[in-house]
Short mmCIF file of C-alpha atoms and ligand atoms in Angstrom, two decimals:
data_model
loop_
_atom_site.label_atom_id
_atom_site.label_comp_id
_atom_site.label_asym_id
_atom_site.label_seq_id
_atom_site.Cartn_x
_atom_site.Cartn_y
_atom_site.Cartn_z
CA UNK J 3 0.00 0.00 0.00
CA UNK J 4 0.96 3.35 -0.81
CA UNK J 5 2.25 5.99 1.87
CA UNK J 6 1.55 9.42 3.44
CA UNK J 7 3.84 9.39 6.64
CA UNK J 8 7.62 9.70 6.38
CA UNK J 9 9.55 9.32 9.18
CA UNK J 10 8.38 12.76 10.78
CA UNK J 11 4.93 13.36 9.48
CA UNK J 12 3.62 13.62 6.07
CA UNK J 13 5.54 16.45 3.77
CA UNK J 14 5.52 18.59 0.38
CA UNK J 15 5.99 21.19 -1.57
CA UNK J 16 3.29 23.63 -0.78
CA UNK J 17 0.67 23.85 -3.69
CA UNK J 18 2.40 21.27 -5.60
CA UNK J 19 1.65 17.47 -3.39
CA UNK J 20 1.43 19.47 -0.58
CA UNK J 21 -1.48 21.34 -2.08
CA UNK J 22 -5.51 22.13 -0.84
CA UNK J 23 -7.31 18.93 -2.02
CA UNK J 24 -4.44 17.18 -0.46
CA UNK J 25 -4.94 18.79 2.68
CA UNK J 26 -8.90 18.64 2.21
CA UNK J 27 -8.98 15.04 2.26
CA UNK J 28 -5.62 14.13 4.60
CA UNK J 29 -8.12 16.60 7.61
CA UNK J 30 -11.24 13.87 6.47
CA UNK J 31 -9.05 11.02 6.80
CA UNK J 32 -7.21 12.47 10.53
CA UNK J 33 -10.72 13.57 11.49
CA UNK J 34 -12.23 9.98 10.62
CA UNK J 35 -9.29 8.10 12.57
CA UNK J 36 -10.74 10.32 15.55
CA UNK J 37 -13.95 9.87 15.32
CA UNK J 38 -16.88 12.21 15.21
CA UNK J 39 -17.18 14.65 17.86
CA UNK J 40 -13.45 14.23 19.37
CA UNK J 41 -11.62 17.56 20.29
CA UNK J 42 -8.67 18.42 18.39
CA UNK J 43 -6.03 21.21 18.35
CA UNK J 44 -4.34 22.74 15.61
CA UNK J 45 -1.17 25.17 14.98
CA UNK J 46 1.04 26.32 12.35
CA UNK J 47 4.85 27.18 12.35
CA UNK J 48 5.13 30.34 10.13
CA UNK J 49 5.81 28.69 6.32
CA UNK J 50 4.13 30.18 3.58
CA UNK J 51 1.08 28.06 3.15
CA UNK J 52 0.25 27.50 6.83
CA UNK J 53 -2.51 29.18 6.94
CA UNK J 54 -4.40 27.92 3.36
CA UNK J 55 -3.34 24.58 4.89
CA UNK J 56 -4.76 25.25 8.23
CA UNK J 57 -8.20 26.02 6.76
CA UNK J 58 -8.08 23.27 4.31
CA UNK J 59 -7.32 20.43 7.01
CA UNK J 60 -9.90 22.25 9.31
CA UNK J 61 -13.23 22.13 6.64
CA UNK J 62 -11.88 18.21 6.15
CA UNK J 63 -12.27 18.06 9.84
CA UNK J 64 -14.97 19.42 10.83
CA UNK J 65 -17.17 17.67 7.29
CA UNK J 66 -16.77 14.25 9.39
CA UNK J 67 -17.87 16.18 12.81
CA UNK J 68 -14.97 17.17 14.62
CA UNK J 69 -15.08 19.40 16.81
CA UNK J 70 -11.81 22.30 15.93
CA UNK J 71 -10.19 24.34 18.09
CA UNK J 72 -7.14 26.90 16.84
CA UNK J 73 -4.24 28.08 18.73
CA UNK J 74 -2.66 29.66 15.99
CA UNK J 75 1.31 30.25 15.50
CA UNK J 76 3.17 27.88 18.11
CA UNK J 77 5.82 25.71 18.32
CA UNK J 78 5.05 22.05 17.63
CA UNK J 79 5.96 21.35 21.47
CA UNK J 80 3.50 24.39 22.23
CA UNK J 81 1.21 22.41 20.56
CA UNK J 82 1.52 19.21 22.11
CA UNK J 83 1.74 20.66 25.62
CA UNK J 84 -1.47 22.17 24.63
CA UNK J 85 -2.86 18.80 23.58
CA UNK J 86 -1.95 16.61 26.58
CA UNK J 87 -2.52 19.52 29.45
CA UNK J 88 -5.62 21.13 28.08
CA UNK J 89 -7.41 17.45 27.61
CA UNK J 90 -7.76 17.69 23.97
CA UNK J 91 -8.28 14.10 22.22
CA UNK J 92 -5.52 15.45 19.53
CA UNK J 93 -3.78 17.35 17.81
CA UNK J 94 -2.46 18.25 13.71
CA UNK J 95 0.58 20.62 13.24
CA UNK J 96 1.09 22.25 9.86
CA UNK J 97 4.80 21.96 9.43
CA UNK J 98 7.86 20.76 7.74
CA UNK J 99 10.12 21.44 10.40
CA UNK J 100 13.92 22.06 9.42
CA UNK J 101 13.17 21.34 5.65
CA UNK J 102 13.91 23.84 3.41
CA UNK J 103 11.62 26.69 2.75
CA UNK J 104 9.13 25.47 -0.02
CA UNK J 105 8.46 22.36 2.24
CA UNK J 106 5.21 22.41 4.47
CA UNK J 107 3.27 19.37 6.34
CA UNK J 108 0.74 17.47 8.53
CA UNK J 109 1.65 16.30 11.64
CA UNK J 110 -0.53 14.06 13.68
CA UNK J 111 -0.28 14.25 17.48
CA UNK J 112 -2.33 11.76 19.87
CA UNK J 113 -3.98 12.95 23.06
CA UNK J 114 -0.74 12.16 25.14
CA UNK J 115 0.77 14.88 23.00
CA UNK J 116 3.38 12.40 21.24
CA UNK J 117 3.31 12.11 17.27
CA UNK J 118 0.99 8.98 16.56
CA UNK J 119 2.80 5.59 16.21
CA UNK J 120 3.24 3.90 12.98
CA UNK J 121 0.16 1.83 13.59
CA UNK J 122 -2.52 4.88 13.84
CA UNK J 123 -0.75 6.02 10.58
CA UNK J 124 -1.29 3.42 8.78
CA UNK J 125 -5.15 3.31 9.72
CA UNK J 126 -5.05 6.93 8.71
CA UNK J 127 -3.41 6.10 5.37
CA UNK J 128 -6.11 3.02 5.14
CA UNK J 129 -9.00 5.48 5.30
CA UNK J 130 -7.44 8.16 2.92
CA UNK J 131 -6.36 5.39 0.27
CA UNK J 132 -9.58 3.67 0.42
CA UNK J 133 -11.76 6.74 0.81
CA UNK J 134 -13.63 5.14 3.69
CA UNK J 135 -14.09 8.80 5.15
CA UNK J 136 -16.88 9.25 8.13
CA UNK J 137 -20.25 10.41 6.06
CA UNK J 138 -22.70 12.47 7.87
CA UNK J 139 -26.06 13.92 6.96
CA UNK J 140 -25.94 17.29 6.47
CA UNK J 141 -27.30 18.52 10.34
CA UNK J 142 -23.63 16.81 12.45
CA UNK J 143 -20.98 18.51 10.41
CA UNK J 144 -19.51 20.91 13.02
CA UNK J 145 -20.59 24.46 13.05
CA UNK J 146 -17.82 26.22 13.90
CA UNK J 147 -13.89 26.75 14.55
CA UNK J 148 -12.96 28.01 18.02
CA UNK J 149 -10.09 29.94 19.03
CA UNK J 150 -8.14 28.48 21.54
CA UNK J 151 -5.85 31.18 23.33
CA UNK J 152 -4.51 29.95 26.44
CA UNK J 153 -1.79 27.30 24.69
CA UNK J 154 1.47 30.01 24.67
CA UNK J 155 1.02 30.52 28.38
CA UNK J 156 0.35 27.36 29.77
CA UNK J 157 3.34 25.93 27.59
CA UNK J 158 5.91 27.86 29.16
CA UNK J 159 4.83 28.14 32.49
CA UNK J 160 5.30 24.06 32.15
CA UNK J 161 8.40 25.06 31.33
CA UNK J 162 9.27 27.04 33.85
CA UNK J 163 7.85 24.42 36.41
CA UNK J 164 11.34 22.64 36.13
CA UNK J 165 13.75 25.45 36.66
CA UNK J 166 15.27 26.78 39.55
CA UNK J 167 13.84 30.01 39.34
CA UNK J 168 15.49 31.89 41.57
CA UNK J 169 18.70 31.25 41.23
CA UNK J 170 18.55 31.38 37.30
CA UNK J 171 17.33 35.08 37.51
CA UNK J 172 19.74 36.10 40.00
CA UNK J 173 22.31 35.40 37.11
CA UNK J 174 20.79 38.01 34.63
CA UNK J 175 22.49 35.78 31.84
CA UNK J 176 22.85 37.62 28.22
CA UNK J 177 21.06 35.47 25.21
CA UNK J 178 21.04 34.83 22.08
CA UNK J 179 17.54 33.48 20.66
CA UNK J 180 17.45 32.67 17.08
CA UNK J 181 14.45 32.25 16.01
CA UNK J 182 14.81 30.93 12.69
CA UNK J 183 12.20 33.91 11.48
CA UNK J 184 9.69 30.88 12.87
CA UNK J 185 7.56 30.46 15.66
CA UNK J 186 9.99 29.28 18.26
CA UNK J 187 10.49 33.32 18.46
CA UNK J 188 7.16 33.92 19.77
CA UNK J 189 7.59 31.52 22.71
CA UNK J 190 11.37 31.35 23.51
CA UNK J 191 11.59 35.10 24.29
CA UNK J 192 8.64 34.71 26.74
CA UNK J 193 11.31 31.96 28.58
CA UNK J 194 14.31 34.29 28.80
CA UNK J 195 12.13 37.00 29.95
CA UNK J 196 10.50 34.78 32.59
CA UNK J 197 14.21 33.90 33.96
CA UNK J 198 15.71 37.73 33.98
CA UNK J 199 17.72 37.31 30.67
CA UNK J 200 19.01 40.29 28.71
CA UNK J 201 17.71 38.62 25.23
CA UNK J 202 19.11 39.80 21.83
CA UNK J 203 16.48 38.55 19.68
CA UNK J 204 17.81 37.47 16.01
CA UNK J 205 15.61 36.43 13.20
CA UNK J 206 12.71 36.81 15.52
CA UNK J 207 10.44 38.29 12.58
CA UNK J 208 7.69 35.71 11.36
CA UNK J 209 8.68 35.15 7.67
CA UNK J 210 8.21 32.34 5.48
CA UNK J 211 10.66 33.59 2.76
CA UNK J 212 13.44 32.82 5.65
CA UNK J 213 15.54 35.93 4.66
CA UNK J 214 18.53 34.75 7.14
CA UNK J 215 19.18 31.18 6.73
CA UNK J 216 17.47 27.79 6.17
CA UNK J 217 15.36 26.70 8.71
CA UNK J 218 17.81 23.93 9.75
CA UNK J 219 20.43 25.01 11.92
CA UNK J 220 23.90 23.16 11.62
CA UNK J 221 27.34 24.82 11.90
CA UNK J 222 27.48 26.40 8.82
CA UNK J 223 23.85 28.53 8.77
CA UNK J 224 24.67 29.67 12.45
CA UNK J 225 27.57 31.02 11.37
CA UNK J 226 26.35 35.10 11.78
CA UNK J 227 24.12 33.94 14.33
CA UNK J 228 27.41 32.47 16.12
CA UNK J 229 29.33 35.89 15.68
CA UNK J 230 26.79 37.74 17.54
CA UNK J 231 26.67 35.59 20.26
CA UNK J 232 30.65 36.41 20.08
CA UNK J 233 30.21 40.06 19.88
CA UNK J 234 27.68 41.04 22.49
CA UNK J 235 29.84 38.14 24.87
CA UNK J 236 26.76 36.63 25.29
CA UNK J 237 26.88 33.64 27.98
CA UNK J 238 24.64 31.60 25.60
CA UNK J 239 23.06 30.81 22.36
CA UNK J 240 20.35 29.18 21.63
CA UNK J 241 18.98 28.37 17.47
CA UNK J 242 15.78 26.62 16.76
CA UNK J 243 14.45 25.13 13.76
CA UNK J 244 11.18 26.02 11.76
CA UNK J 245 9.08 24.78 14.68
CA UNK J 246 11.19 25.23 17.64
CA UNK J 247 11.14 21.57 18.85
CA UNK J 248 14.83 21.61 18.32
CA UNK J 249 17.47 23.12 20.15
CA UNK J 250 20.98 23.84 19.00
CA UNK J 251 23.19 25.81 21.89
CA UNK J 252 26.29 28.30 20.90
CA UNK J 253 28.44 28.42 23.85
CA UNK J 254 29.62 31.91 24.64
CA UNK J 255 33.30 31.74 22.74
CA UNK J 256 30.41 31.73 19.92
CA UNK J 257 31.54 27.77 18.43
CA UNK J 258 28.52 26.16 17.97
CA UNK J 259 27.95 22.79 19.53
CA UNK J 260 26.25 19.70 18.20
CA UNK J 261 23.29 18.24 19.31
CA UNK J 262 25.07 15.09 20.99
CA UNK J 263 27.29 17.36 22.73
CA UNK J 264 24.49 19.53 23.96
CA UNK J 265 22.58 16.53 24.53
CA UNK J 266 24.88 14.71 26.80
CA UNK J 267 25.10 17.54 29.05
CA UNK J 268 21.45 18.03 29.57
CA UNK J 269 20.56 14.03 29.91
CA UNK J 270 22.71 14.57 32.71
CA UNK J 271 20.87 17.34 33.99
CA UNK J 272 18.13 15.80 33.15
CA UNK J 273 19.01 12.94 35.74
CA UNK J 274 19.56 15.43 38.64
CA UNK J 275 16.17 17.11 37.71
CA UNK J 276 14.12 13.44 37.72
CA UNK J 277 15.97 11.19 40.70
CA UNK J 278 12.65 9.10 40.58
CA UNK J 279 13.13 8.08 37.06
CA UNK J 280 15.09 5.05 35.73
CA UNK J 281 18.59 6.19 35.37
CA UNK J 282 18.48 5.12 31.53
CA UNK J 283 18.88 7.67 28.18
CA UNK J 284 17.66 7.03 24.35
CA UNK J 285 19.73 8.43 21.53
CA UNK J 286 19.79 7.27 18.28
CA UNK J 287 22.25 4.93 17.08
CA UNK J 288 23.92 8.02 14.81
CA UNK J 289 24.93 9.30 18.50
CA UNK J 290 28.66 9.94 19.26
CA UNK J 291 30.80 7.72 21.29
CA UNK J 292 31.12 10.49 23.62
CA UNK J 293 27.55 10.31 24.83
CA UNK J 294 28.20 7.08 26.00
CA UNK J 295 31.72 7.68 27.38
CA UNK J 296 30.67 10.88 29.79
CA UNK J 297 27.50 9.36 30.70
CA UNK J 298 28.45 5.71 31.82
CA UNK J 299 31.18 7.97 34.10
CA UNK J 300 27.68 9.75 35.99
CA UNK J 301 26.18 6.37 36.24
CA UNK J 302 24.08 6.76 33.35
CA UNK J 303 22.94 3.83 31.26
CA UNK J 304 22.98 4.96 26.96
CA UNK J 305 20.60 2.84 24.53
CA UNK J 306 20.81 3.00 21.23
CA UNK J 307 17.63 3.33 19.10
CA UNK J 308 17.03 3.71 15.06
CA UNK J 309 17.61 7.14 13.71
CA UNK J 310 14.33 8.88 13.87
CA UNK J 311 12.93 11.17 16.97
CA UNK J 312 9.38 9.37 17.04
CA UNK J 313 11.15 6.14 17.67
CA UNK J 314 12.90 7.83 20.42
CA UNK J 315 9.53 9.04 21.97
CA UNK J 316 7.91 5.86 21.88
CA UNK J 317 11.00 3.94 23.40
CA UNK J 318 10.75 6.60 26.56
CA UNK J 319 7.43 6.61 26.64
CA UNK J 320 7.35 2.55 26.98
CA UNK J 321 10.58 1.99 28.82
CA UNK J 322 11.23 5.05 30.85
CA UNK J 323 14.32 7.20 31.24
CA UNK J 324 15.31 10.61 32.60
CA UNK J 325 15.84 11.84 28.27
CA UNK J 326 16.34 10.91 24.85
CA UNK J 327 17.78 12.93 22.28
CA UNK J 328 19.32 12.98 18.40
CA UNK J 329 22.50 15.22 17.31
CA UNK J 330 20.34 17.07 15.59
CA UNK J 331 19.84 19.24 18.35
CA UNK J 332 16.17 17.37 19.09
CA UNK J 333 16.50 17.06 23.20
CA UNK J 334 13.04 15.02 25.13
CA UNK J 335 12.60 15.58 28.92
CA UNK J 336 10.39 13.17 29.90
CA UNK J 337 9.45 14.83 32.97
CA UNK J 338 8.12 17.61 30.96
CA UNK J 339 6.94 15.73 28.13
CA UNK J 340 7.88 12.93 25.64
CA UNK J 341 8.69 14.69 22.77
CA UNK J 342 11.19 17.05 21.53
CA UNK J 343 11.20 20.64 23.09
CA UNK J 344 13.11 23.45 21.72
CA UNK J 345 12.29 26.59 24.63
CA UNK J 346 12.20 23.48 27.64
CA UNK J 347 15.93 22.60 26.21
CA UNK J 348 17.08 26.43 26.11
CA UNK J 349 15.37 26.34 30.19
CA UNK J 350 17.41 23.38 31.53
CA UNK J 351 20.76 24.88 29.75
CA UNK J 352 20.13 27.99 31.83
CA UNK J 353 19.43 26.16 35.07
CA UNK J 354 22.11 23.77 34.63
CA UNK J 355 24.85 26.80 34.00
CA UNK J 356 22.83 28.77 37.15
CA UNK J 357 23.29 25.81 39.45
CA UNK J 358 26.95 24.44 38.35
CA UNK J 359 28.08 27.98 38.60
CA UNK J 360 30.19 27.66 35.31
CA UNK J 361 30.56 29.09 31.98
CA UNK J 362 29.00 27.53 28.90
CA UNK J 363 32.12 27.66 27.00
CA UNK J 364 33.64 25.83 30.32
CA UNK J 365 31.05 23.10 30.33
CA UNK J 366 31.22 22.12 26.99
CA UNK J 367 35.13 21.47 27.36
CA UNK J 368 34.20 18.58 30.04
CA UNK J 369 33.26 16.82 27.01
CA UNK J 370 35.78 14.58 25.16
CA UNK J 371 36.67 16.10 21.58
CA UNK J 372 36.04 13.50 18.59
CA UNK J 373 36.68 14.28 15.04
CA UNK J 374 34.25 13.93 12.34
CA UNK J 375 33.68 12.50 9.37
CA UNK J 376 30.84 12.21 7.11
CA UNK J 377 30.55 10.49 3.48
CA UNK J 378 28.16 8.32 1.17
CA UNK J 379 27.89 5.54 -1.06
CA UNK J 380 25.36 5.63 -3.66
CA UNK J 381 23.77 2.61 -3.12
CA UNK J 382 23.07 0.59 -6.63
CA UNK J 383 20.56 -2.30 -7.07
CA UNK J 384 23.80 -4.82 -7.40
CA UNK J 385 25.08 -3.97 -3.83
CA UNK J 386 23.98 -6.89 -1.05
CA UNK J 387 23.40 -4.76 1.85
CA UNK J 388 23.89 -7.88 3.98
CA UNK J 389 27.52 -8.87 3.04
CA UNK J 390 28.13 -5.47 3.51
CA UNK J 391 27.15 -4.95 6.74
CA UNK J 392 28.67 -8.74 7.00
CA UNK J 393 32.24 -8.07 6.22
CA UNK J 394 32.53 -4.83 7.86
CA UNK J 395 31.38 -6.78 11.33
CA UNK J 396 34.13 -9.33 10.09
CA UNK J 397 36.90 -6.64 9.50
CA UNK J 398 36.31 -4.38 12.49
CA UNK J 399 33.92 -6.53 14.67
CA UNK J 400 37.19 -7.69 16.83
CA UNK J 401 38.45 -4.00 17.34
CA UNK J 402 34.95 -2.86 19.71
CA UNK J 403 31.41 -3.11 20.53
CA UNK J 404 29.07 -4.13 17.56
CA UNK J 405 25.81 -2.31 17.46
CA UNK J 406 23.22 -3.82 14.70
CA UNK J 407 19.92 -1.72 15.41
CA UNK J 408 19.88 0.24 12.42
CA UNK J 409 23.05 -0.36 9.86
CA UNK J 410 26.29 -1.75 11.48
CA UNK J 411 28.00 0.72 14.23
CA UNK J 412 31.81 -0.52 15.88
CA UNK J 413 32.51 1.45 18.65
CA UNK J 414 36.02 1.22 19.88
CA UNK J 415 38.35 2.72 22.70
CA UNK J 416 40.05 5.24 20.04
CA UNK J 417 37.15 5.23 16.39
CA UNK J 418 33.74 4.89 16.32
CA UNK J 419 31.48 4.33 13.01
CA UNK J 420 28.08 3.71 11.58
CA UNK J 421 27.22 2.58 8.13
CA UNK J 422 23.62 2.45 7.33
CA UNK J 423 21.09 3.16 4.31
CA UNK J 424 19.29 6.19 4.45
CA UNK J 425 15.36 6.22 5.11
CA UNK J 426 14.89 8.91 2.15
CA UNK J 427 17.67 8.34 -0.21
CA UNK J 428 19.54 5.45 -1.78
CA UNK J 429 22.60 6.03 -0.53
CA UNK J 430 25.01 4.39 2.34
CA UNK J 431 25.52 6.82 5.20
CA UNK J 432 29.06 6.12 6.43
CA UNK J 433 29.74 8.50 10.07
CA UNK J 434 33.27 8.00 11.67
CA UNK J 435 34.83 9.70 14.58
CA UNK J 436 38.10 9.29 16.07
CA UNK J 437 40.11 10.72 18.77
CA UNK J 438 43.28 11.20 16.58
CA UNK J 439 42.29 13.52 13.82
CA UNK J 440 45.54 12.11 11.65
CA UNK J 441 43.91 8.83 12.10
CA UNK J 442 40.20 9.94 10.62
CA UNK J 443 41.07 10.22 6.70
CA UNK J 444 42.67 7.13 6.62
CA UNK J 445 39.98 5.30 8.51
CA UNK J 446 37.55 6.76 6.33
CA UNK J 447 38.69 5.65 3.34
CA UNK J 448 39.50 2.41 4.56
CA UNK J 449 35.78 2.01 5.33
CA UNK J 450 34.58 3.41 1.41
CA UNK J 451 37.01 0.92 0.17
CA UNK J 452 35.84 -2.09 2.05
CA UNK J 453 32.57 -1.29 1.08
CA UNK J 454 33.23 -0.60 -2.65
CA UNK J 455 35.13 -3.60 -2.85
MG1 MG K 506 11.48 20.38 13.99
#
């Protein structure tokens, strides 16, 4: 059967896939799944589109007797905070997160306030592909969209629920919020200001052109973003993505650090924060080596999941843990919710500076210092995955830990590496980090070869 759900929600280009009747018809076959009179929230990040889509997915809605409620612009996590503390039966985000800026989407969120597992989606899919939407006579389609204000507020006073409050504001720390010109500048500022921050506010306009840089921030699109943190001596960064659920920090020498390296330091937090909870962290397998070599030092158990942050939510939500997280910059803190939060991120970064009484720039050198690599392989119909993945366990298997979950990973005392296919392209993803960076070309290449070969 065909699909509508990648990995993260169903995506397009808007008015081309992603287009009206699409929408139309994807809000009949959400609002069917539901059922007819259920309660469901809706927001939009700020892409162009979100509204037209919005309105679209609503009258698809409401034709099966749903009963809509609109919050407006917020950030997916805004959203599903929304969801699970306001007792709504669901929720549908229009988004395409950190995808580029002619992308927009549908995301589905259940009543906990986590995306819906692969199951629901593939009833939803069912009931679009087969057109088995809920038909009413004309007197139960629902009358009317209601405006549902209260969402920003109760969001990040959740927030603010898990931070020392006091002794944060005493600090009167200097930020940097990038907004991404997306929503995650409506609600981020209204965090700083609750904690006593002196915010500089930087591509905090709404704009679905994205004037500054691509919604996805990495290294190289925080660049100016990274020299103003430098130039005001800021004592932190923070840079979300189109929706603010992620989180990527620039320390206050202005280098910007990577979301396993951010997310290392908060799990640990994270742990002091929740004492109850298991003492047990989810990252994807994609993770660095150092994650597991800091943590496992704090008494901190690391498992390794497939690469994907709904896979990551559902392993917390079933198994427990103190956080999961991706190196994207995608943090969860379970005792705030089970999904990845952007603003609640920024929060514990400032608490956890507050309380250790130390720099950022300071605690990000406590991590150990790995040098990357990253390469691909197109992958051809004549390549056997298997004896790939076969002989590199047979080459390298004896030199570490072998980690099959998604690809092959070998994690040794001095290299670390994961080959694996990609979900949305045909290539061979090959990562590889070592602590000698003379000894990270030649490994590299070694790999490419071996798997050439
Ligand atoms: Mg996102």
């Amino acid at each position: 059967m065909d699909r509508l759900f990648g990995t993260d929600g169903i995506r397009g280009i808007t008015n081309q896939e992603m287009n009206v009747l699409f929408a139309l018809k994807v809000g009949m076959a959400i609002g069917t799944y539901f059922g007819e009179g259920s309660r469901i929230l809706m927001a939009k990040d700020a892409r162009s589109g979100g509204e037209m889509l919005t309105r679209a997915v609503q009258s698809g809605l409401m034709s099966v007797g749903v009963k809509v409620f609109d919050a407006g612009y917020l950030p997916t996590p805004g959203l599903q905070y929304g969801v699970k503390t306001l007792g709504y039966d669901g929720g549908v985000m229009i988004t395409a997160s950190h995808n580029p800026p002619e992308y927009n989407g549908i995301k589905v969120i259940g009543s906990n306030g986590v995306e819906v597992d692969r199951e629901s989606e593939v009833r939803i899919e069912q009931i679009y592909f087969e057109a088995r939407f809920n038909s009413l006579p004309w007197n139960r389609v629902s009358q009317e969209v209601r405006r549902e204000d209260r969402v920003a507020e109760v969001y990040t006073k959740g927030i603010l629920q898990h931070v020392d409050l006091e002794r944060v504001r005493q600090r009167n720390f200097k930020v940097v919020i990038d907004g991404a010109n997306s929503v995650g500048s409506l609600t981020t500022p209204m965090v700083a200001n609750a904690l006593n921050c002196k915010t500089l506010g930087v591509n905090t306009n709404l704009d679905y052109n994205f004037p500054a840089r691509v919604p996805e921030p990495t290294v190289e699109t925080l660049k100016d973003t990274a020299e103003v943190v430098r130039s005001v001596k800021a004592d932190l960064g923070v840079a979300h993505d189109g929706d603010a659920d992620r989180a990527v920090f620039i320390d206050s020498e202005g280098r910007v650090q990577w979301g396993d390296r951010s997310g290392t330091l908060l799990s640990y937090w994270a742990s002091r924060k929740s004492p109850s909870f298991p003492k047990r962290v989810f990252t994807a397998v994609s993770s660095s080596s150092l994650v597991e070599e800091y943590l496992s030092k704090v008494g901190i158990n690391v498992n390794f999941t497939k690469v994907g942050s709904v896979i990551i939510a559902h392993t917390l939500l079933r198994e427990g843990g103190v956080a999961g997280f991706e190196e994207n910059g995608g943090f969860i803190f379970p005792a705030h919710q089970f999904v990845r939060d952007g603003a609640m991120s920024f929060a514990l970064m400032l608490d956890m500076l507050a309380t250790e009484r130390i720099s950022s720039a300071e605690l990000f050198n406590t991590l150990p210092r790995y040098y990357t690599a990253k390469t691909k392989v197109p992958l051809t119909n004549d390549i056997d995955l298997d004896r790939v993945y076969n002989r590199l366990i047979e080459v390298y298997g004896g030199k570490g830990k072998v980690i099959t979950v998604d690809g092959v990973k070998v994690v040794s005392r001095d290299f670390w590496f994961l080959v694996r296919k990609s979900g949305t392209e045909p290539i061979l993803r090959i990562m590889v980090e070592t602590k000698d960076q003379e000894k990270l070309n030649e490994l590299t290449q070694e790999i490419v070869r071996l798997i050439t070969q």
